[in-house]
Short mmCIF file of C-alpha atoms and ligand atoms in Angstrom, two decimals:
data_model
loop_
_atom_site.label_atom_id
_atom_site.label_comp_id
_atom_site.label_asym_id
_atom_site.label_seq_id
_atom_site.Cartn_x
_atom_site.Cartn_y
_atom_site.Cartn_z
CA MET A 163 -12.43 27.41 -6.29
CA GLN A 164 -12.56 23.92 -7.76
CA GLN A 165 -9.30 22.47 -9.00
CA ASN A 166 -10.50 19.97 -11.57
CA ILE A 167 -7.70 17.80 -12.89
CA ILE A 168 -7.10 18.30 -16.62
CA ARG A 169 -3.68 16.67 -17.10
CA ILE A 170 -1.51 14.05 -15.39
CA GLU A 171 1.99 13.28 -16.57
CA ALA A 172 4.45 10.71 -15.35
CA THR A 173 8.15 10.79 -16.14
CA PRO A 174 10.48 7.94 -15.16
CA ILE A 175 13.96 9.21 -14.38
CA PHE A 176 17.35 7.70 -13.76
CA MET A 177 20.03 9.86 -12.20
CA SER A 178 23.35 9.75 -10.45
CA GLY A 179 24.55 11.96 -7.64
CA ASN A 180 28.04 12.84 -6.54
CA ALA A 181 29.41 14.52 -3.46
CA GLU A 182 32.61 14.62 -1.48
CA ILE A 183 33.16 14.62 2.24
CA GLY A 184 36.54 16.05 3.17
CA GLY A 185 37.98 14.91 -0.14
CA VAL A 186 36.39 11.44 -0.01
CA PRO A 187 34.22 10.99 -3.11
CA VAL A 188 30.78 9.42 -2.67
CA SER A 189 28.26 8.66 -5.36
CA GLY A 190 24.91 7.01 -5.85
CA LYS A 191 22.37 6.18 -8.54
CA LEU A 192 18.64 6.61 -8.32
CA SER A 193 15.57 5.45 -10.20
CA GLY A 194 12.54 7.62 -9.59
CA MET A 195 9.33 8.87 -11.11
CA ILE A 196 7.97 12.40 -11.23
CA VAL A 197 4.24 13.08 -11.50
CA GLU A 198 2.80 16.41 -12.57
CA ILE A 199 -0.90 17.18 -12.11
CA GLU A 200 -2.43 20.27 -13.70
CA THR A 201 -5.82 21.71 -12.79
CA ALA A 202 -8.29 23.76 -14.83
CA ALA A 203 -7.55 26.69 -12.51
CA GLY A 204 -3.96 26.72 -13.80
CA ILE A 205 -2.17 25.16 -10.83
CA THR A 206 0.38 22.39 -11.35
CA GLY A 207 1.52 20.19 -8.50
CA HIS A 208 4.38 17.71 -8.57
CA GLY A 209 4.91 14.44 -6.77
CA PHE A 210 7.68 11.89 -6.57
CA THR A 211 8.35 8.25 -5.82
CA ALA A 212 11.48 6.10 -5.93
CA ILE A 213 13.19 2.92 -4.73
CA THR A 214 11.18 0.90 -7.22
CA ASP A 215 11.03 0.37 -10.97
CA GLU A 216 10.45 3.81 -12.38
CA GLU A 217 9.10 2.70 -15.74
CA VAL A 218 6.49 0.46 -14.12
CA THR A 219 5.15 3.16 -11.82
CA ALA A 220 5.07 5.61 -14.72
CA ALA A 221 3.11 3.06 -16.77
CA VAL A 222 0.64 2.62 -13.89
CA ILE A 223 0.06 6.37 -13.79
CA LYS A 224 -0.28 6.68 -17.56
CA THR A 225 -2.47 3.69 -18.29
CA VAL A 226 -4.58 3.25 -15.16
CA VAL A 227 -4.46 6.28 -12.88
CA ALA A 228 -4.63 9.26 -15.25
CA PRO A 229 -7.77 8.20 -17.19
CA ASN A 230 -9.58 7.63 -13.89
CA LEU A 231 -8.71 10.95 -12.26
CA ILE A 232 -9.23 13.45 -15.08
CA GLY A 233 -12.08 15.77 -14.09
CA MET A 234 -11.89 15.06 -10.36
CA ASP A 235 -11.35 17.97 -7.95
CA ALA A 236 -7.68 17.84 -6.83
CA ILE A 237 -8.61 19.38 -3.48
CA GLN A 238 -10.80 16.36 -2.64
CA ARG A 239 -7.79 14.24 -1.78
CA GLU A 240 -9.67 11.63 0.24
CA ALA A 241 -12.06 10.99 -2.64
CA ILE A 242 -9.13 10.54 -5.00
CA ILE A 243 -7.15 8.33 -2.63
CA GLU A 244 -10.23 6.16 -2.01
CA ARG A 245 -10.72 5.76 -5.76
CA LEU A 246 -7.06 4.83 -6.20
CA TYR A 247 -7.25 2.31 -3.36
CA TRP A 248 -10.06 0.36 -5.07
CA LEU A 249 -8.51 0.84 -8.49
CA LEU A 250 -4.96 -0.31 -7.70
CA THR A 251 -4.96 -2.21 -4.41
CA PRO A 252 -8.49 -3.64 -3.98
CA ARG A 253 -7.20 -6.70 -2.12
CA GLY A 254 -4.70 -4.91 0.05
CA GLN A 255 -1.78 -5.37 -2.31
CA THR A 256 1.40 -3.46 -1.63
CA GLY A 257 4.13 -2.73 -4.13
CA TYR A 258 4.14 -0.66 -7.29
CA ALA A 259 0.64 0.69 -6.69
CA SER A 260 1.62 2.30 -3.40
CA HIS A 261 4.51 4.05 -5.10
CA ALA A 262 2.21 5.39 -7.82
CA ILE A 263 -0.36 6.52 -5.24
CA SER A 264 2.40 8.28 -3.26
CA ALA A 265 3.48 10.39 -6.22
CA ILE A 266 -0.14 11.33 -7.01
CA ASP A 267 -0.95 12.20 -3.39
CA ILE A 268 2.16 14.38 -2.95
CA ALA A 269 1.21 16.30 -6.11
CA LEU A 270 -2.35 16.78 -4.78
CA TRP A 271 -1.00 18.26 -1.52
CA ASP A 272 1.29 20.53 -3.55
CA ILE A 273 -1.82 21.73 -5.42
CA ALA A 274 -3.76 22.21 -2.16
CA GLY A 275 -0.90 24.29 -0.80
CA LYS A 276 -0.65 26.41 -3.93
CA ALA A 277 -4.44 26.88 -4.05
CA THR A 278 -4.53 28.13 -0.45
CA GLY A 279 -1.17 29.93 -0.41
CA LEU A 280 0.08 27.71 2.42
CA PRO A 281 3.04 25.35 2.70
CA VAL A 282 2.12 21.67 2.88
CA TRP A 283 3.63 21.30 6.37
CA LYS A 284 1.17 23.91 7.69
CA LEU A 285 -1.76 22.20 5.98
CA LEU A 286 -0.65 18.97 7.67
CA GLY A 287 -0.81 20.64 11.07
CA GLY A 288 2.18 22.98 11.34
CA ALA A 289 3.75 21.47 14.45
CA ARG A 290 7.24 22.97 14.01
CA GLU A 291 9.26 25.21 11.71
CA GLU A 292 12.53 23.31 12.06
CA VAL A 293 13.04 19.61 11.40
CA MET A 294 16.04 17.68 12.69
CA HIS A 295 17.90 15.37 10.39
CA TYR A 296 20.54 12.69 10.20
CA THR A 297 23.12 12.23 7.45
CA THR A 298 23.70 9.02 5.52
CA PHE A 299 27.27 8.69 4.33
CA GLY A 300 28.68 5.23 5.11
CA PHE A 301 28.52 3.56 1.72
CA PRO A 302 30.15 0.24 0.79
CA SER A 303 32.38 2.02 -1.76
CA LEU A 304 34.39 3.64 1.07
CA ASP A 305 37.22 1.72 2.69
CA ASP A 306 37.78 1.82 6.45
CA GLU A 307 40.16 4.76 6.28
CA GLN A 308 37.83 6.79 4.05
CA LEU A 309 34.90 5.98 6.32
CA ALA A 310 36.76 7.19 9.38
CA HIS A 311 37.94 10.36 7.63
CA ALA A 312 34.48 11.13 6.21
CA ALA A 313 32.87 10.55 9.62
CA ARG A 314 35.32 12.86 11.34
CA THR A 315 34.77 15.51 8.66
CA LEU A 316 30.99 15.32 8.99
CA VAL A 317 31.12 15.66 12.76
CA LYS A 318 33.44 18.68 12.42
CA GLN A 319 30.91 20.18 10.01
CA GLY A 320 28.18 19.78 12.63
CA HIS A 321 26.59 16.49 11.50
CA LYS A 322 26.12 14.77 14.85
CA ARG A 323 23.84 11.98 13.62
CA ILE A 324 25.37 9.79 10.92
CA LYS A 325 24.22 6.61 9.22
CA MET A 326 26.15 3.76 7.61
CA LEU A 327 25.05 0.89 5.40
CA VAL A 328 25.62 -2.68 6.58
CA GLY A 329 24.67 -6.11 5.23
CA PHE A 330 25.09 -4.76 1.73
CA HIS A 331 22.93 -6.96 -0.56
CA ALA A 332 24.10 -9.91 1.56
CA MET A 333 20.98 -12.06 1.14
CA ALA A 334 20.52 -11.22 -2.54
CA ARG A 335 24.14 -12.05 -3.35
CA ARG A 336 24.69 -14.92 -0.92
CA ASP A 337 25.49 -17.31 -3.78
CA GLN A 338 28.20 -15.05 -5.18
CA GLY A 339 31.03 -15.98 -2.84
CA ARG A 340 30.19 -13.54 -0.04
CA SER A 341 28.87 -15.46 2.92
CA LEU A 342 26.64 -13.54 5.32
CA ASP A 343 29.22 -14.29 7.96
CA SER A 344 31.99 -12.54 6.03
CA VAL A 345 29.68 -9.59 5.29
CA ILE A 346 28.82 -8.92 8.93
CA ARG A 347 32.44 -9.42 10.02
CA GLN A 348 33.40 -6.64 7.62
CA ASP A 349 30.41 -4.54 8.76
CA ALA A 350 31.44 -4.84 12.41
CA ARG A 351 34.97 -3.72 11.55
CA ARG A 352 33.71 -0.74 9.54
CA VAL A 353 31.27 0.45 12.20
CA ARG A 354 33.94 0.13 14.90
CA ALA A 355 36.33 2.20 12.73
CA VAL A 356 33.72 4.97 12.53
CA ARG A 357 32.92 4.83 16.25
CA GLU A 358 36.64 5.05 17.02
CA ALA A 359 36.98 8.01 14.66
CA VAL A 360 34.14 10.09 16.13
CA GLY A 361 34.34 9.00 19.78
CA ASP A 362 31.13 9.87 21.58
CA GLU A 363 30.58 13.04 19.56
CA ALA A 364 28.07 11.50 17.17
CA GLU A 365 25.11 9.17 17.15
CA ILE A 366 25.71 6.32 14.72
CA TYR A 367 22.83 4.62 12.90
CA ILE A 368 23.13 1.50 10.75
CA ASP A 369 20.87 0.34 7.92
CA ALA A 370 20.85 -3.14 6.36
CA ASN A 371 18.15 -2.41 3.73
CA CYS A 372 16.59 -5.83 4.54
CA GLY A 373 19.90 -7.42 3.51
CA LEU A 374 20.39 -9.88 6.38
CA ASP A 375 18.59 -12.86 7.84
CA HIS A 376 17.52 -12.94 11.48
CA TYR A 377 20.56 -14.85 12.72
CA HIS A 378 23.15 -12.57 11.12
CA ALA A 379 21.31 -9.37 12.09
CA LEU A 380 21.26 -10.62 15.67
CA ARG A 381 24.94 -11.50 15.57
CA LEU A 382 25.94 -8.15 14.09
CA ALA A 383 23.90 -6.24 16.70
CA GLN A 384 25.52 -8.26 19.48
CA TRP A 385 29.02 -7.66 18.10
CA LEU A 386 28.31 -3.92 17.92
CA LYS A 387 26.99 -3.68 21.45
CA GLU A 388 29.88 -1.48 22.60
CA CYS A 389 29.41 0.89 19.61
CA ASP A 390 26.22 2.39 21.07
CA ILE A 391 24.17 2.19 17.86
CA ALA A 392 21.27 4.67 17.84
CA PHE A 393 19.09 2.42 15.67
CA PHE A 394 19.40 -0.59 13.39
CA GLU A 395 17.23 0.04 10.32
CA GLU A 396 15.58 -2.68 8.21
CA PRO A 397 17.85 -5.36 9.71
CA ILE A 398 16.20 -8.41 8.18
CA VAL A 399 14.72 -9.62 4.94
CA ASP A 400 10.96 -9.05 4.40
CA ASN A 401 10.67 -6.62 7.34
CA ASP A 402 8.86 -9.56 8.95
CA PRO A 403 7.14 -8.15 12.09
CA HIS A 404 7.45 -11.41 14.05
CA LYS A 405 11.15 -11.75 13.36
CA LEU A 406 11.77 -8.05 14.01
CA ALA A 407 9.98 -8.41 17.35
CA ASP A 408 12.10 -11.42 18.24
CA LEU A 409 15.27 -9.58 17.25
CA ARG A 410 14.21 -6.59 19.36
CA ARG A 411 13.76 -8.79 22.40
CA GLN A 412 17.31 -10.08 22.09
CA ILE A 413 19.34 -6.96 21.39
CA ALA A 414 19.91 -3.66 23.13
CA VAL A 415 19.95 -1.73 19.84
CA PRO A 416 16.68 0.00 18.86
CA VAL A 417 15.10 -1.40 15.68
CA ALA A 418 13.68 0.88 12.96
CA ALA A 419 11.63 -0.08 9.90
CA GLY A 420 8.73 1.04 7.73
CA GLN A 421 10.23 2.90 4.76
CA SER A 422 9.21 0.15 2.34
CA GLU A 423 5.60 -0.28 3.50
CA GLY A 424 2.68 0.73 1.36
CA GLN A 425 -0.42 -0.21 3.32
CA LEU A 426 -1.66 0.96 6.70
CA PHE A 427 -2.17 -2.60 7.94
CA ARG A 428 1.54 -3.32 7.48
CA PHE A 429 2.36 -0.47 9.88
CA ARG A 430 -0.36 -1.71 12.25
CA ASP A 431 1.20 -5.20 12.19
CA MET A 432 4.60 -3.77 13.07
CA LEU A 433 3.09 -1.87 16.00
CA MET A 434 0.82 -4.68 17.20
CA ASN A 435 3.79 -7.08 17.21
CA ASN A 436 6.11 -4.65 19.03
CA ALA A 437 8.39 -5.06 16.03
CA VAL A 438 10.00 -1.60 16.03
CA ASP A 439 11.33 1.08 18.33
CA VAL A 440 11.03 3.64 15.52
CA LEU A 441 8.45 3.55 12.73
CA GLN A 442 9.61 4.99 9.41
CA PRO A 443 6.83 5.88 6.98
CA ASN A 444 8.25 7.42 3.79
CA VAL A 445 5.69 9.65 2.05
CA CYS A 446 7.21 8.78 -1.35
CA VAL A 447 6.39 5.10 -0.74
CA CYS A 448 3.64 4.69 1.87
CA GLY A 449 0.91 6.52 -0.06
CA GLY A 450 1.91 10.17 0.24
CA PHE A 451 1.06 12.66 2.95
CA SER A 452 -2.49 11.33 3.32
CA ALA A 453 -1.13 7.90 4.30
CA GLY A 454 1.75 9.45 6.26
CA LEU A 455 -0.76 11.31 8.46
CA ARG A 456 -2.57 8.07 9.25
CA VAL A 457 0.66 6.24 10.04
CA ALA A 458 1.79 9.09 12.29
CA SER A 459 -1.48 8.92 14.24
CA LEU A 460 -1.23 5.15 14.52
CA ALA A 461 2.34 5.41 15.82
CA ARG A 462 1.27 8.04 18.32
CA ALA A 463 -1.44 5.75 19.66
CA PHE A 464 1.21 3.07 20.26
CA GLY A 465 3.70 5.51 21.76
CA VAL A 466 6.25 4.74 19.05
CA PRO A 467 8.26 7.63 17.54
CA ILE A 468 8.51 8.20 13.78
CA ASP A 469 11.54 9.16 11.70
CA ASN A 470 12.13 9.21 7.96
CA GLY A 471 13.93 6.22 6.45
CA GLY A 472 14.52 5.83 2.72
CA THR A 473 15.52 9.50 2.36
CA PHE A 474 13.80 12.10 0.08
CA PRO A 475 13.89 14.61 2.91
CA TYR A 476 12.44 17.49 0.89
CA GLN A 477 9.07 15.75 0.60
CA ASN A 478 9.20 13.95 3.95
CA MET A 479 10.14 17.05 5.97
CA HIS A 480 6.61 18.37 5.44
CA LEU A 481 5.15 15.40 7.34
CA HIS A 482 7.66 15.70 10.17
CA ALA A 483 7.13 19.46 10.46
CA GLY A 484 3.38 19.00 10.17
CA VAL A 485 2.53 16.47 12.88
CA ALA A 486 3.20 16.86 16.59
CA ASN A 487 5.01 13.52 16.78
CA GLY A 488 7.21 14.23 13.75
CA GLY A 489 10.85 13.16 13.98
CA MET A 490 14.03 13.34 11.90
CA VAL A 491 14.45 13.24 8.13
CA GLU A 492 17.26 11.50 6.29
CA PHE A 493 19.80 13.44 4.23
CA HIS A 494 21.62 10.91 2.06
CA VAL A 495 24.63 12.76 0.67
CA ALA A 496 24.36 11.37 -2.88
CA VAL A 497 20.56 11.66 -3.09
CA THR A 498 20.77 15.23 -1.81
CA ASP A 499 22.94 16.04 -4.84
CA ILE A 500 20.36 14.38 -7.09
CA CYS A 501 17.55 16.42 -5.50
CA HIS A 502 19.53 19.61 -6.12
CA GLN A 503 19.82 18.68 -9.80
CA LEU A 504 16.13 17.81 -10.10
CA PHE A 505 14.43 20.50 -8.02
CA ILE A 506 14.69 24.29 -7.81
CA GLY A 507 14.31 26.29 -4.60
CA LEU A 508 15.17 23.61 -2.04
CA PRO A 509 15.56 24.86 1.53
CA GLU A 510 19.07 25.06 2.99
CA HIS A 511 20.02 22.66 5.74
CA SER A 512 22.68 22.72 8.40
CA GLY A 513 24.35 19.61 9.79
CA GLU A 514 21.58 19.33 12.35
CA SER A 515 18.34 20.62 10.93
CA VAL A 516 16.41 22.22 8.12
CA ILE A 517 14.22 25.31 8.40
CA MET A 518 10.83 24.92 6.73
CA SER A 519 9.94 27.32 3.97
CA SER A 520 6.84 29.52 4.07
CA LYS A 521 6.38 29.11 0.30
CA ALA A 522 3.08 27.62 -0.86
CA GLY A 523 2.82 23.89 -1.55
CA LEU A 524 5.99 21.85 -1.34
CA GLY A 525 7.93 25.11 -1.68
CA PHE A 526 10.17 23.92 -4.49
CA GLU A 527 9.68 23.27 -8.21
CA LEU A 528 10.85 20.85 -10.86
CA ASN A 529 13.87 21.73 -12.93
CA LYS A 530 12.28 21.00 -16.31
CA ASP A 531 15.61 20.85 -18.14
CA ALA A 532 16.91 18.26 -15.68
CA LEU A 533 13.67 16.29 -15.93
CA GLN A 534 14.07 16.14 -19.70
CA GLU A 535 17.74 15.23 -19.43
CA PHE A 536 17.18 12.39 -16.95
CA ALA A 537 13.93 11.04 -18.36
CA ARG A 538 14.24 7.49 -19.57
CA GLY A 539 12.34 4.53 -20.88
CA PRO A 540 9.54 4.12 -23.40
CA PHE A 541 7.45 6.78 -21.68
CA SER A 542 10.12 9.44 -21.79
CA GLN A 543 9.40 10.23 -25.42
CA GLY A 544 6.10 11.97 -25.78
CA HIS A 545 4.20 10.79 -22.77
CA GLY A 546 6.06 12.79 -20.17
CA LYS A 547 5.91 15.95 -22.24
CA ALA A 548 2.32 15.75 -23.47
MG1 MG B 1069 16.80 2.77 4.84
#
């Protein structure tokens, strides 16, 4: 049966999440955008994007995307994605457009799953029913003692792969009295405190969110040599493939990147330049599952593993369960709380893994009350609830 698109809505949201790890409070804020696509056959799919300006991506959907997709068959995902490519990124641009395309594509796969009665991960290939994950907890708001206590608590609870933030906004705020040198000195101390706390019972990952320059990323990695870091994510500004490759050559720590990329050629450049040990497509950013599949195949051809960076595990787990070379997803403790506020029917996860649901589509639904509560911006009145 055809699934002609009759309605597309976009709702920008702003939320905060709270959790505690052994009594240590952690919190985070999140800008995101929810897309809902309804078909004439009565199916509604939902998609999501984040880590960008939510009101801009919602405006892109409302003003450019929606008028161009009404009437198209939602099952013909490649036709839709090709139209969106030429509509939004005709000269290979990355940025807001890729975020908007991601949310649309995820909603289309949700529709395809609901129309066929199959979960998205099975439509993507159904490689495995259980996806491993790592847990992001090491936020700048925690002092050394809290970090050590939280790390120990997580490990006791079964979380054997844990991630900390380093280089916190160091480049962006380098004129505000925090030299990059002082930032990485503090980072090294914090990571050592966590390694000391957990011994060799956990793998420790670090993530600089592109916050450092090449020199300071190199220095930090060298200082942390004895901490046995499992990977160093987005170590340097721009995710520059040449600089990442140079960094990789000089350090023993594996380098991971890719969560912020929105075009296939950017992933190709990372692989061609031997820039990463782990490629990290995020389906909420890279162009959805359709793009995620392509990136996974590309990575496979280069013999480079993929993991999820940039969190949103509940969408990304479908890709990693779907493809044979799928890897880990990221559970960020504050974002997980946000997801539980925003979505209904999320699968349970242990410290180590999450079992995939057999429910059709993404397997979880929007909490409409939460969506209304957290909607913001000029498009939150009227547009999102058309
Ligand atoms: Mg990251």
